[in-house]
mmCIF file of C-alpha atoms in Angstrom:
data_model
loop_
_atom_site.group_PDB
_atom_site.id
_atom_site.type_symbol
_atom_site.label_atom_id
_atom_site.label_comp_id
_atom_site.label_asym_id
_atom_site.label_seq_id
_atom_site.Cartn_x
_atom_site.Cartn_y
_atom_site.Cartn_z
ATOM 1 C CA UNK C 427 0.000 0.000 0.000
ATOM 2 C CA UNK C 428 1.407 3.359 -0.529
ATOM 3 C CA UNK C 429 1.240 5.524 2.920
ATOM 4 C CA UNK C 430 0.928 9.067 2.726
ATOM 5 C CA UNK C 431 1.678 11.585 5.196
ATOM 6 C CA UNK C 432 0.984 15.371 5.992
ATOM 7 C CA UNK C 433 2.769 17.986 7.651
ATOM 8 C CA UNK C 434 2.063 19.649 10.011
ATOM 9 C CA UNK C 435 -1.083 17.741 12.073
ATOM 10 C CA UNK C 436 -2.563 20.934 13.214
ATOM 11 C CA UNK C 437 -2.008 24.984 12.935
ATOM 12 C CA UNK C 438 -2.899 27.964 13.746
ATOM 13 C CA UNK C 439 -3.247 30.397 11.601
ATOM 14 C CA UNK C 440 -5.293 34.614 11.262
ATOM 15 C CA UNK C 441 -7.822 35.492 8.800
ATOM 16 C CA UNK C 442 -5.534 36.911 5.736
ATOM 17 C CA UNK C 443 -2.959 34.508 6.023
ATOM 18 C CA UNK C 444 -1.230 32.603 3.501
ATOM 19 C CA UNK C 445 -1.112 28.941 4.960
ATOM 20 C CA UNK C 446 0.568 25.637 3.067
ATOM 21 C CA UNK C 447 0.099 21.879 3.888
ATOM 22 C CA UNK C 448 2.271 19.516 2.814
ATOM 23 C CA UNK C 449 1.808 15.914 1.793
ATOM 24 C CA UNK C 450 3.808 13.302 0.888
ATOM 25 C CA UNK C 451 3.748 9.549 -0.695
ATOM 26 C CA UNK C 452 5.811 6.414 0.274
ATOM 27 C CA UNK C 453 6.522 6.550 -3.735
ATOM 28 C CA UNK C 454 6.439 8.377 -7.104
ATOM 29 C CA UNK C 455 2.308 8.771 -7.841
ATOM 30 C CA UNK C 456 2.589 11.027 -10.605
ATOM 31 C CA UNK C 457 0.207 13.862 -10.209
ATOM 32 C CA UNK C 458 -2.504 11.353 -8.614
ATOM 33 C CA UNK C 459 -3.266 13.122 -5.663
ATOM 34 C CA UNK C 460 -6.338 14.577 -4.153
ATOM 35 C CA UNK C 461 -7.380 17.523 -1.509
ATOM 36 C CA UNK C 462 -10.255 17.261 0.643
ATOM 37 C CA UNK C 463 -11.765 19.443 3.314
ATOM 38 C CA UNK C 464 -13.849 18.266 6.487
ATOM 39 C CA UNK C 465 -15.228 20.112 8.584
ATOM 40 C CA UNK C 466 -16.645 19.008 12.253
ATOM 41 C CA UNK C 467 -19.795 16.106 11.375
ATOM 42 C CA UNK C 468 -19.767 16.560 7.879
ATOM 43 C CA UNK C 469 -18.550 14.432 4.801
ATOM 44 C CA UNK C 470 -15.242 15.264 3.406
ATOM 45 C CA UNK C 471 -15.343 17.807 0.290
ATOM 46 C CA UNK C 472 -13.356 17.570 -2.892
ATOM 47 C CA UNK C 473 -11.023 20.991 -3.291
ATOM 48 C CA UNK C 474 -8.781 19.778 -5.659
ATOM 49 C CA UNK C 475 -7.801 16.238 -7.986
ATOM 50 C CA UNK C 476 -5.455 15.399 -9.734
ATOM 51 C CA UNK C 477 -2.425 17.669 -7.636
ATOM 52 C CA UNK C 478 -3.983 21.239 -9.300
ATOM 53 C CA UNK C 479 -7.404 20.967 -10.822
ATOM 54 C CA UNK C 480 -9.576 23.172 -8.723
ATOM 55 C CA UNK C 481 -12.942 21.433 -8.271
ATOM 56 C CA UNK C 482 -16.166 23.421 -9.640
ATOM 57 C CA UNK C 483 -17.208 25.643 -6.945
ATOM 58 C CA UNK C 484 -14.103 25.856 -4.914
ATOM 59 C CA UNK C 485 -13.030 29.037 -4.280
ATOM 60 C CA UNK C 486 -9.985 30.012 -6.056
ATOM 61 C CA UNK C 487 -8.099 30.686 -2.968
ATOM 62 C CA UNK C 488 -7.593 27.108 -2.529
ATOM 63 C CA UNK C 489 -4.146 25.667 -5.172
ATOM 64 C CA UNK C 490 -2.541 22.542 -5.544
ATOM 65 C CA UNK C 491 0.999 21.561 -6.182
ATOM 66 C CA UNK C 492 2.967 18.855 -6.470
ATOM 67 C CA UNK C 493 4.043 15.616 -8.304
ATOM 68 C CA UNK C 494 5.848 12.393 -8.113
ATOM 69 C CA UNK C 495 5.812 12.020 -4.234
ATOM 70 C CA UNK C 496 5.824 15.994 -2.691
ATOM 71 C CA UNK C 497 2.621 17.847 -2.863
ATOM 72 C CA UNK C 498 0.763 20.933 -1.286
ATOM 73 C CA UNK C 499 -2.230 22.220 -0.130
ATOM 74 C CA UNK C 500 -1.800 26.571 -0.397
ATOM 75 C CA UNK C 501 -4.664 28.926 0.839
ATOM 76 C CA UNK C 502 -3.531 32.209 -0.679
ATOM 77 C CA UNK C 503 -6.026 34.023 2.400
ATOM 78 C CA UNK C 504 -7.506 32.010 4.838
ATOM 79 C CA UNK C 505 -11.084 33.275 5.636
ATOM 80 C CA UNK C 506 -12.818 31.965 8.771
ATOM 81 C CA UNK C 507 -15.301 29.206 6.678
ATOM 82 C CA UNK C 508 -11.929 27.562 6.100
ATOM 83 C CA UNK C 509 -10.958 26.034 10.024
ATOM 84 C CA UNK C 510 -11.415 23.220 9.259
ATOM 85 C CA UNK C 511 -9.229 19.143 8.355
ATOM 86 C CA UNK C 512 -7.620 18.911 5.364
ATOM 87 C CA UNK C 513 -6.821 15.298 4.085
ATOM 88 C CA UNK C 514 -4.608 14.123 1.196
ATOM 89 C CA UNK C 515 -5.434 11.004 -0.927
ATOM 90 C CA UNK C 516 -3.681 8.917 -3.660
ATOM 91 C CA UNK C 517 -5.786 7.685 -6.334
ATOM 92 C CA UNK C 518 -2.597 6.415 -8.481
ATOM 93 C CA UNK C 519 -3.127 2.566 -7.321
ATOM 94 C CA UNK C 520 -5.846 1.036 -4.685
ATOM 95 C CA UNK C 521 -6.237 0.506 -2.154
ATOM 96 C CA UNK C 522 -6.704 4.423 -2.359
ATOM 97 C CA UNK C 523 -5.025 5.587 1.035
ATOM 98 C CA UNK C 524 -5.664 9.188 2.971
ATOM 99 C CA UNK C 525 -2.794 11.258 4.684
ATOM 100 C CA UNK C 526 -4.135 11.340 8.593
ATOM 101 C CA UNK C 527 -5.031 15.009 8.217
ATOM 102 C CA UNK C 528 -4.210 18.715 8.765
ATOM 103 C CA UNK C 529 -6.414 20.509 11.264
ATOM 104 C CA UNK C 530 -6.561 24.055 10.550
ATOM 105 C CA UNK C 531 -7.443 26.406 13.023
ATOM 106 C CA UNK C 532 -8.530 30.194 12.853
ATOM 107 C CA UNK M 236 -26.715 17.540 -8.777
ATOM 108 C CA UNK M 237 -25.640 14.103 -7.854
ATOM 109 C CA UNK M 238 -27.077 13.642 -4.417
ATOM 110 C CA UNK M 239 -26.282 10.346 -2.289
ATOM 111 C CA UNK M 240 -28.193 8.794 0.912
ATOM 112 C CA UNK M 241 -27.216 6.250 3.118
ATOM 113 C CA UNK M 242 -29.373 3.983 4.783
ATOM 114 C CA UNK M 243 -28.963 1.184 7.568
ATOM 115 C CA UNK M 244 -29.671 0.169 11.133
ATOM 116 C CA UNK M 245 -27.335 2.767 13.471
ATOM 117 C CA UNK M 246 -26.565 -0.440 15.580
ATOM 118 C CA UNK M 247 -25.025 -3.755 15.241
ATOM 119 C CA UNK M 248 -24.329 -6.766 17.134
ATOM 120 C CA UNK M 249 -20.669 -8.460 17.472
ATOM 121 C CA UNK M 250 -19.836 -10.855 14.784
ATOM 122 C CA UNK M 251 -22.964 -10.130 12.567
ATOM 123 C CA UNK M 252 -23.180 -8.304 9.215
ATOM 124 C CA UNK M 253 -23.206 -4.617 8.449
ATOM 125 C CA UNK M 254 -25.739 -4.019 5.759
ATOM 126 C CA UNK M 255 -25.893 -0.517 4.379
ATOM 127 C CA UNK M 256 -27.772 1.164 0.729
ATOM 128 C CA UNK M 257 -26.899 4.310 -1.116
ATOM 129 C CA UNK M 258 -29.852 5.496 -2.979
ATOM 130 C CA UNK M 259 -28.859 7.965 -5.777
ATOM 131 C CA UNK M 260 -31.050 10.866 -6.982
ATOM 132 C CA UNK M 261 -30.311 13.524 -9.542
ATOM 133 C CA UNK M 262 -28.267 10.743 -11.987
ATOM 134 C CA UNK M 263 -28.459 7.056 -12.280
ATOM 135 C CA UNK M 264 -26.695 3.661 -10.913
ATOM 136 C CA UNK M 265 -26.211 2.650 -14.229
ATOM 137 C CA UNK M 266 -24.620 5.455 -15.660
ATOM 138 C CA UNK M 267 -21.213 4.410 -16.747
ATOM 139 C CA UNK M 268 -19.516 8.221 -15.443
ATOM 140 C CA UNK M 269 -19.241 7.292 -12.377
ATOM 141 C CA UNK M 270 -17.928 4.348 -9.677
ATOM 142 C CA UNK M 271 -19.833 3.833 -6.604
ATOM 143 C CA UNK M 272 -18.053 3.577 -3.789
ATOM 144 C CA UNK M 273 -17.529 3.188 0.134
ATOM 145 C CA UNK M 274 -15.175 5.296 2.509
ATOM 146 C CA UNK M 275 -15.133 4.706 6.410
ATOM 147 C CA UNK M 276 -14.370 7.001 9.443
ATOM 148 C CA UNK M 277 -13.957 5.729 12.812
ATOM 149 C CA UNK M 278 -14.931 8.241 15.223
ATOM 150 C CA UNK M 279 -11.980 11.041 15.743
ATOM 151 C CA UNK M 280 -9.808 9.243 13.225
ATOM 152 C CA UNK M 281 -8.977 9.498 9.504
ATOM 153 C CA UNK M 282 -10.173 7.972 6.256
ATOM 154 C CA UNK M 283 -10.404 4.660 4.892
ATOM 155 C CA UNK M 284 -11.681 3.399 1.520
ATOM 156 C CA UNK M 285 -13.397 0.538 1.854
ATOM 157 C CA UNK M 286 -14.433 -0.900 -2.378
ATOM 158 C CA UNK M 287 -16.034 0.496 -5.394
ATOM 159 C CA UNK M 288 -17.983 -0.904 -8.090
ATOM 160 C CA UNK M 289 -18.641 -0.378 -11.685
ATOM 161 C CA UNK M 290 -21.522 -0.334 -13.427
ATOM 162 C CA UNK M 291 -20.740 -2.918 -14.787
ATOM 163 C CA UNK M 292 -20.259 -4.785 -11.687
ATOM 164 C CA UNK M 293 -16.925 -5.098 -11.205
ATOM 165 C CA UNK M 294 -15.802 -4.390 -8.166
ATOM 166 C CA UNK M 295 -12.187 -3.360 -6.192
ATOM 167 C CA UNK M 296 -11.973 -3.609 -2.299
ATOM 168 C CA UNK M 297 -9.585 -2.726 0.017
ATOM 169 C CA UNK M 298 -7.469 -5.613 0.760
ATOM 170 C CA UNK M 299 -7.754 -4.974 4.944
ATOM 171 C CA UNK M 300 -11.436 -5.752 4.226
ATOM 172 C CA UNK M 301 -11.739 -7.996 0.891
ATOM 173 C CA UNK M 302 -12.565 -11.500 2.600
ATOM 174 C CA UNK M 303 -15.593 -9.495 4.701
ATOM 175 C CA UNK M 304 -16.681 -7.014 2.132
ATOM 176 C CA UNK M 305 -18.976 -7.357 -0.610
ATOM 177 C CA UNK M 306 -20.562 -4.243 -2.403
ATOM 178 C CA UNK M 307 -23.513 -4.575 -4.883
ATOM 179 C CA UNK M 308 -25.135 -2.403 -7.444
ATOM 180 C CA UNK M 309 -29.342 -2.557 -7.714
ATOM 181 C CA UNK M 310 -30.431 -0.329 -11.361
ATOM 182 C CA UNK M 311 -33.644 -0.524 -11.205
ATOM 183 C CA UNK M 312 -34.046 1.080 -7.628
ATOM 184 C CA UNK M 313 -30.829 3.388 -8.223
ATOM 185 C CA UNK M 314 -28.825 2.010 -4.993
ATOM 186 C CA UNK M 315 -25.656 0.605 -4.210
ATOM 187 C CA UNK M 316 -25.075 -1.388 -1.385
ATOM 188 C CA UNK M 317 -22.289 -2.301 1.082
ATOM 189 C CA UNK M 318 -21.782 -5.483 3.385
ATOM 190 C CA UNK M 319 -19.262 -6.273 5.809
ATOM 191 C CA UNK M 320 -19.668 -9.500 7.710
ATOM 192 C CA UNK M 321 -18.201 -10.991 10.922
ATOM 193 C CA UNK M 322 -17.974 -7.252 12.578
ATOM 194 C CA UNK M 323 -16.176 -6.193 15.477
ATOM 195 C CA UNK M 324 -15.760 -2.554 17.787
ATOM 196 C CA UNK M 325 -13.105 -1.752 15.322
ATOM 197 C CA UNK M 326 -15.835 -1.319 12.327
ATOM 198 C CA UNK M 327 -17.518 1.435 14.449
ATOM 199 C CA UNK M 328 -17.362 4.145 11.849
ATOM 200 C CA UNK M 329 -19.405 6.762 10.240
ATOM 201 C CA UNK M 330 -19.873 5.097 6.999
ATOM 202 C CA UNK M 331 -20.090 7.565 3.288
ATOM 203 C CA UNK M 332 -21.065 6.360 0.028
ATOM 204 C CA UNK M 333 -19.310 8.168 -2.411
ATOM 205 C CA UNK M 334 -18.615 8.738 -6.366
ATOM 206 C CA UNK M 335 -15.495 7.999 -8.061
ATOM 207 C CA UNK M 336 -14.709 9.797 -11.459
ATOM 208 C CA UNK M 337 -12.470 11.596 -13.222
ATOM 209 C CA UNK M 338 -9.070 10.812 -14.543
ATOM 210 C CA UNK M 339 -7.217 10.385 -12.385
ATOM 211 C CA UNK M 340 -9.952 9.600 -9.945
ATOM 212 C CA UNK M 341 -11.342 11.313 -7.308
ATOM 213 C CA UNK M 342 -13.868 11.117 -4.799
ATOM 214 C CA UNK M 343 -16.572 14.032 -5.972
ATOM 215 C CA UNK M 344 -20.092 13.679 -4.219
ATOM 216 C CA UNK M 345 -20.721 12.307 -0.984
ATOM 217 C CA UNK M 346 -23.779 11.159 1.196
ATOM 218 C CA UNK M 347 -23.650 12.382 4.438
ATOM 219 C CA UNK M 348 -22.935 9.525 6.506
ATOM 220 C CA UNK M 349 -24.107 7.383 8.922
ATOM 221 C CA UNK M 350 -22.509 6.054 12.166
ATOM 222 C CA UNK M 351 -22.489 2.885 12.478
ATOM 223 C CA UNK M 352 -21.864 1.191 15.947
ATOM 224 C CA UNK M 353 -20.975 -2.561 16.445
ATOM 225 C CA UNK M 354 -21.969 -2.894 20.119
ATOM 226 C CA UNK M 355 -23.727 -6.271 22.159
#
């Protein structure tokens, strides 16, 4: 299986910030990687597949970066509606794996 | 808009099987955009995929869970369904069906989920 991992667990971060998670894969995945936001009792929501494509409706403060096994997460200004986890997922072979999270707080 | 719904008793006893539906409104079962899928969440903790299947019926699970998992596709009520046998505490989870699309894929709509609790 191919384990991912994210960096840091949790910050802390003010409204107008510029704030970047990191994620990384066990091995090379190409460009196979997927951003997802959770917020407290609700389903995860796609931000962003495949490393950089923005998903319809996401604001476009939310970019992706990344291939082969190094990726990121950038807000460009974090606004309050985005404290929230952010998770990481490969999609490049199954069994599709997560990254345990980023908690962001405001 | 895709939506998604699951359905399923909230409780379960030790060592019997989780049975839990999808039902699909704004698009169709059969439609061959889309996977269906199953992604857990124990409480407080992270992510896990648990299968898909095609319309088609073929179907991918998660190795962790293969010999106990069995997901099923009904067209002509628009649901998908999950079913994990022989459960223990550990398969106390909030349970989402999802859609898989795209290329490279990506989970896009979710239900909302439902906890499931495996508890005598």
């Amino acid at each position: 299986d191919i384990q991912m991992t994210q960096s840091p667990s949790s910050l802390s971060a003010s409204v107008g910030d510029r704030v970047t998670i990191t994620c990384r894969a066990s091995q090379s995945i190409t460009a196979h990687l997927n951003w997802y936001q959770q917020k407290p009792g609700k389903a995860p929501k796609l931000l962003i597949y495949g490393a950089s494509g923005l998903q319809s409706g996401v604001p476009s403060r939310f970019s992706g970066s990344g291939s082969g096994t190094d990726f990121t997460l950038t807000i460009s200004s974090l606004q309050p509606e985005d404290s929230a986890t952010y998770y990481c997922q490969q999609s490049y072979s199954r069994p599709f794996t997560f990254g345990p999270g980023t908690k962001v707080d405001i | 808009q895709l939506q998604l719904q699951e359905s399923g008793p909230g409780l379960v006893k030790p060592s019997e099987t989780l049975s839990l539906t999808c039902t699909v409104s704004g698009g169709s079962s059969s439609s061959s955009t889309y996977y269906w899928g199953w992604i857990r969440q124990p409480p407080g903790k992270g992510l896990e995929w648990i299968g898909n299947i095609y319309y088609s019926g073929n179907t991918f699970y998660n190795p962790s869970l293969k010999s106990r998992v069995t997901i099923s596709v009904d067209t002509s009520k628009n649901q998908f369904s999950l079913k994990l046998s022989s459960v223990t505490a550990a398969d106390t989870a909030v349970y989402y069906c999802v859609t898989i699309s795209g290329d490279p894929y990506h989970f896009d709509y979710w239900g909302q989920g439902t906890l499931v609790t495996v508890s005598s």
